Amino acid sequence: KAGVTQTPRYLIKTRGQQVTLSCSPISGHRSVSWYQQTPGQGLQFLFEYFSETQRNKGNFPGRFSGRQFSNSRSEMNVSTLELGDSALYLCASSFGSGETQYFGPGTRLLVL
Amino acid sequence: DQQVKQNSPSLSVQEGRISILNCDYTNSMFDYFLWYKKYPAEGPTFLISISSIKDKNEDGRFTVFLNKSAKHLSLHIVPSQPGDSAVYFCAASSNFGNEKLTFGTGTRLTIIP
């Protein structure tokens, strides 16, 4: 069974630009969660989607948004990028009822 | 406010010995706890979990202990192997079924051959 896949793996953007990251969950998983990992703040929850609906949201500004498609694939978007948005963005999938979350390899975003 | 704390940023253990990683939490609403292992440039890999109705869960070389009164959990790895060298994160969630995980800051475990 294929694991969680994330594209792209690496990305360089400049301040003010916007970026879209993609996540394909494990087949059969309907929940997709997004996390940001930075050296200073550790792993922080961004949001979770289940059956195309945002079910949970972390404490991030509105510049961070996401969506989920009918095939459970998810995208997250960051608009008006800031230097502090440089991080590893991780996606995790699960069946969605408190089941274990499995993580993808992440997208490393560098904002210059 | 760090609701999940891993107070030891690093730990070194001889190969074959027991590794004990600790985690404390402050939110009494947490009822499900997990341990993940992370290698550089990879996403976290699930190791083991425990719900608040248990005080111990074992899976092969990995055992997690939960002390609810102390709001403390620990991960025991025995025997430790070189491949166990990685960063270990504990994570917690509340209202079992909630996908939002709160992570600790991680402990870097180094197994010395």
GROMACS .gro file of C-alpha atoms in nm:
model
  225
    1LYS     CA    1   0.000   0.000   0.000
    2ALA     CA    2   0.143   0.336  -0.101
    3GLY     CA    3   0.212   0.585   0.175
    4VAL     CA    4   0.125   0.951   0.198
    5THR     CA    5   0.281   1.148  -0.085
    6GLN     CA    6   0.352   1.519  -0.092
    7THR     CA    7   0.451   1.740  -0.380
    8PRO     CA    8   0.668   1.925  -0.435
    9ARG     CA    9   0.937   1.809  -0.193
   10TYR     CA   10   1.127   2.135  -0.203
   11LEU     CA   11   1.021   2.486  -0.291
   12ILE     CA   12   1.185   2.828  -0.292
   13LYS     CA   13   0.966   3.138  -0.300
   14THR     CA   14   1.011   3.506  -0.231
   15ARG     CA   15   0.827   3.724   0.017
   16GLY     CA   16   0.481   3.827  -0.097
   17GLN     CA   17   0.432   3.532  -0.329
   18GLN     CA   18   0.182   3.256  -0.271
   19VAL     CA   19   0.234   2.882  -0.271
   20THR     CA   20   0.022   2.568  -0.305
   21LEU     CA   21   0.128   2.235  -0.161
   22SER     CA   22  -0.032   1.904  -0.243
   23CYS     CA   23  -0.094   1.588  -0.042
   24SER     CA   24  -0.225   1.249  -0.153
   25PRO     CA   25  -0.338   1.036   0.142
   26ILE     CA   26  -0.312   0.663   0.185
   27SER     CA   27  -0.582   0.488  -0.016
   28GLY     CA   28  -0.901   0.464   0.189
   29HIS     CA   29  -0.806   0.741   0.430
   30ARG     CA   30  -1.058   1.024   0.441
   31SER     CA   31  -0.890   1.257   0.689
   32VAL     CA   32  -0.597   1.477   0.594
   33SER     CA   33  -0.419   1.697   0.847
   34TRP     CA   34  -0.149   1.955   0.786
   35TYR     CA   35   0.132   2.048   1.023
   36GLN     CA   36   0.412   2.304   1.015
   37GLN     CA   37   0.751   2.216   1.160
   38THR     CA   38   1.000   2.490   1.244
   39PRO     CA   39   1.308   2.479   1.466
   40GLY     CA   40   1.160   2.735   1.703
   41GLN     CA   41   0.800   2.617   1.732
   42GLY     CA   42   0.827   2.245   1.665
   43LEU     CA   43   0.538   2.062   1.501
   44GLN     CA   44   0.221   2.269   1.499
   45PHE     CA   45  -0.122   2.171   1.375
   46LEU     CA   46  -0.258   2.380   1.088
   47PHE     CA   47  -0.591   2.220   0.996
   48GLU     CA   48  -0.769   1.894   0.924
   49TYR     CA   49  -1.006   1.803   0.645
   50PHE     CA   50  -1.250   1.515   0.641
   51SER     CA   51  -1.482   1.442   0.350
   52GLU     CA   52  -1.403   1.779   0.191
   53THR     CA   53  -1.491   1.973   0.510
   54GLN     CA   54  -1.252   2.148   0.745
   55ARG     CA   55  -1.310   1.982   1.081
   56ASN     CA   56  -1.034   2.129   1.294
   57LYS     CA   57  -0.820   2.439   1.272
   58GLY     CA   58  -0.504   2.546   1.452
   59ASN     CA   59  -0.391   2.893   1.549
   60PHE     CA   60  -0.257   3.019   1.220
   61PRO     CA   61  -0.349   3.339   1.033
   62GLY     CA   62  -0.597   3.339   0.749
   63ARG     CA   63  -0.311   3.344   0.497
   64PHE     CA   64  -0.299   2.969   0.553
   65SER     CA   65  -0.586   2.785   0.390
   66GLY     CA   66  -0.661   2.444   0.255
   67ARG     CA   67  -0.911   2.230   0.078
   68GLN     CA   68  -0.987   1.866   0.016
   69PHE     CA   69  -1.117   1.708  -0.300
   70SER     CA   70  -1.367   1.428  -0.339
   71ASN     CA   71  -1.084   1.175  -0.383
   72SER     CA   72  -0.946   1.287  -0.040
   73ARG     CA   73  -0.643   1.459  -0.193
   74SER     CA   74  -0.572   1.786  -0.020
   75GLU     CA   75  -0.398   2.112  -0.098
   76MET     CA   76  -0.284   2.385   0.132
   77ASN     CA   77  -0.220   2.739   0.021
   78VAL     CA   78  -0.017   3.013   0.183
   79SER     CA   79  -0.068   3.362   0.048
   80THR     CA   80   0.152   3.667   0.091
   81LEU     CA   81   0.447   3.463   0.207
   82GLU     CA   82   0.662   3.589   0.495
   83LEU     CA   83   1.016   3.488   0.586
   84GLY     CA   84   0.879   3.314   0.894
   85ASP     CA   85   0.676   3.078   0.677
   86SER     CA   86   0.997   2.893   0.591
   87ALA     CA   87   0.935   2.549   0.735
   88LEU     CA   88   0.875   2.183   0.669
   89TYR     CA   89   0.506   2.132   0.590
   90LEU     CA   90   0.384   1.786   0.676
   91CYS     CA   91   0.066   1.617   0.574
   92ALA     CA   92  -0.083   1.322   0.762
   93SER     CA   93  -0.373   1.096   0.675
   94SER     CA   94  -0.597   0.864   0.871
   95PHE     CA   95  -0.935   0.696   0.847
   96GLY     CA   96  -1.062   0.988   1.050
   97SER     CA   97  -1.212   0.846   1.366
   98GLY     CA   98  -0.927   0.884   1.607
   99GLU     CA   99  -0.722   0.637   1.410
  100THR     CA  100  -0.348   0.668   1.386
  101GLN     CA  101  -0.220   0.941   1.156
  102TYR     CA  102   0.048   0.851   0.902
  103PHE     CA  103   0.277   1.124   0.777
  104GLY     CA  104   0.417   1.204   0.437
  105PRO     CA  105   0.779   1.308   0.380
  106GLY     CA  106   0.694   1.678   0.387
  107THR     CA  107   0.749   1.979   0.163
  108ARG     CA  108   1.038   2.201   0.262
  109LEU     CA  109   0.952   2.562   0.185
  110LEU     CA  110   1.215   2.833   0.186
  111VAL     CA  111   1.099   3.193   0.166
  112LEU     CA  112   1.366   3.446   0.062
  113ASP     CA  113   0.191   2.760   2.626
  114GLN     CA  114   0.357   2.424   2.565
  115GLN     CA  115   0.093   2.167   2.654
  116VAL     CA  116   0.317   1.871   2.574
  117LYS     CA  117   0.673   1.886   2.698
  118GLN     CA  118   0.977   1.673   2.634
  119ASN     CA  119   1.231   1.818   2.873
  120SER     CA  120   1.531   1.624   2.746
  121PRO     CA  121   1.639   1.753   2.405
  122SER     CA  122   1.887   1.468   2.367
  123LEU     CA  123   1.970   1.127   2.510
  124SER     CA  124   2.259   0.887   2.446
  125VAL     CA  125   2.229   0.517   2.523
  126GLN     CA  126   2.460   0.221   2.471
  127GLU     CA  127   2.348  -0.037   2.218
  128GLY     CA  128   2.162  -0.321   2.387
  129ARG     CA  129   2.060  -0.112   2.688
  130ILE     CA  130   1.719   0.034   2.763
  131SER     CA  131   1.627   0.378   2.626
  132ILE     CA  132   1.368   0.573   2.825
  133LEU     CA  133   1.214   0.882   2.673
  134ASN     CA  134   0.987   1.099   2.881
  135CYS     CA  135   0.697   1.329   2.808
  136ASP     CA  136   0.479   1.546   3.032
  137TYR     CA  137   0.151   1.712   2.951
  138THR     CA  138  -0.057   1.979   3.114
  139ASN     CA  139  -0.396   1.951   2.943
  140SER     CA  140  -0.616   1.711   3.142
  141MET     CA  141  -0.845   1.679   2.839
  142PHE     CA  142  -0.584   1.477   2.651
  143ASP     CA  143  -0.697   1.116   2.631
  144TYR     CA  144  -0.491   0.966   2.351
  145PHE     CA  145  -0.115   0.967   2.327
  146LEU     CA  146   0.125   0.865   2.053
  147TRP     CA  147   0.497   0.836   1.991
  148TYR     CA  148   0.652   0.910   1.655
  149LYS     CA  149   1.009   0.866   1.535
  150LYS     CA  150   1.158   1.105   1.282
  151TYR     CA  151   1.467   1.076   1.067
  152PRO     CA  152   1.610   1.385   0.893
  153ALA     CA  153   1.434   1.479   0.569
  154GLU     CA  154   1.150   1.232   0.638
  155GLY     CA  155   0.806   1.265   0.792
  156PRO     CA  156   0.739   1.126   1.141
  157THR     CA  157   0.682   0.751   1.157
  158PHE     CA  158   0.420   0.618   1.398
  159LEU     CA  159   0.561   0.391   1.669
  160ILE     CA  160   0.304   0.321   1.936
  161SER     CA  161   0.000   0.475   2.102
  162ILE     CA  162  -0.197   0.449   2.424
  163SER     CA  163  -0.541   0.565   2.527
  164SER     CA  164  -0.614   0.705   2.870
  165ILE     CA  165  -0.807   0.395   2.973
  166LYS     CA  166  -0.480   0.201   2.980
  167ASP     CA  167  -0.156   0.250   3.168
  168LYS     CA  168   0.067   0.038   2.949
  169ASN     CA  169   0.088  -0.070   2.587
  170GLU     CA  170   0.354  -0.292   2.440
  171ASP     CA  171   0.460  -0.360   2.083
  172GLY     CA  172   0.776  -0.562   2.036
  173ARG     CA  173   1.073  -0.367   2.169
  174PHE     CA  174   0.857  -0.061   2.240
  175THR     CA  175   0.649  -0.006   2.553
  176VAL     CA  176   0.461   0.309   2.645
  177PHE     CA  177   0.361   0.379   3.004
  178LEU     CA  178   0.099   0.634   3.102
  179ASN     CA  179   0.066   0.786   3.450
  180LYS     CA  180  -0.248   0.996   3.435
  181SER     CA  181  -0.223   1.132   3.788
  182ALA     CA  182   0.125   1.266   3.713
  183LYS     CA  183   0.032   1.362   3.355
  184HIS     CA  184   0.340   1.176   3.240
  185LEU     CA  185   0.415   0.919   2.977
  186SER     CA  186   0.731   0.739   2.884
  187LEU     CA  187   0.855   0.529   2.595
  188HIS     CA  188   1.085   0.237   2.672
  189ILE     CA  189   1.292   0.080   2.396
  190VAL     CA  190   1.466  -0.243   2.485
  191PRO     CA  191   1.709  -0.351   2.363
  192SER     CA  192   1.822  -0.032   2.192
  193GLN     CA  193   1.962  -0.072   1.842
  194PRO     CA  194   2.167   0.167   1.623
  195GLY     CA  195   1.868   0.208   1.389
  196ASP     CA  196   1.675   0.360   1.679
  197SER     CA  197   1.888   0.675   1.655
  198ALA     CA  198   1.638   0.944   1.556
  199VAL     CA  199   1.429   1.226   1.700
  200TYR     CA  200   1.131   1.101   1.903
  201PHE     CA  201   0.815   1.307   1.941
  202CYS     CA  202   0.530   1.244   2.179
  203ALA     CA  203   0.191   1.372   2.074
  204ALA     CA  204  -0.150   1.398   2.237
  205SER     CA  205  -0.509   1.455   2.137
  206SER     CA  206  -0.833   1.514   2.324
  207ASN     CA  207  -1.185   1.378   2.276
  208PHE     CA  208  -1.073   1.052   2.123
  209GLY     CA  209  -1.151   1.087   1.756
  210ASN     CA  210  -1.005   1.433   1.730
  211GLU     CA  211  -0.737   1.437   1.462
  212LYS     CA  212  -0.563   1.746   1.602
  213LEU     CA  213  -0.235   1.632   1.752
  214THR     CA  214  -0.033   1.847   1.991
  215PHE     CA  215   0.334   1.757   1.971
  216GLY     CA  216   0.622   1.786   2.213
  217THR     CA  217   0.947   1.942   2.100
  218GLY     CA  218   1.124   1.612   2.050
  219THR     CA  219   1.414   1.419   2.202
  220ARG     CA  220   1.712   1.324   1.988
  221LEU     CA  221   1.811   0.967   2.077
  222THR     CA  222   2.160   0.850   1.986
  223ILE     CA  223   2.246   0.482   2.025
  224ILE     CA  224   2.616   0.429   2.081
  225PRO     CA  225   2.751   0.105   1.926
   0.00000   0.00000   0.00000
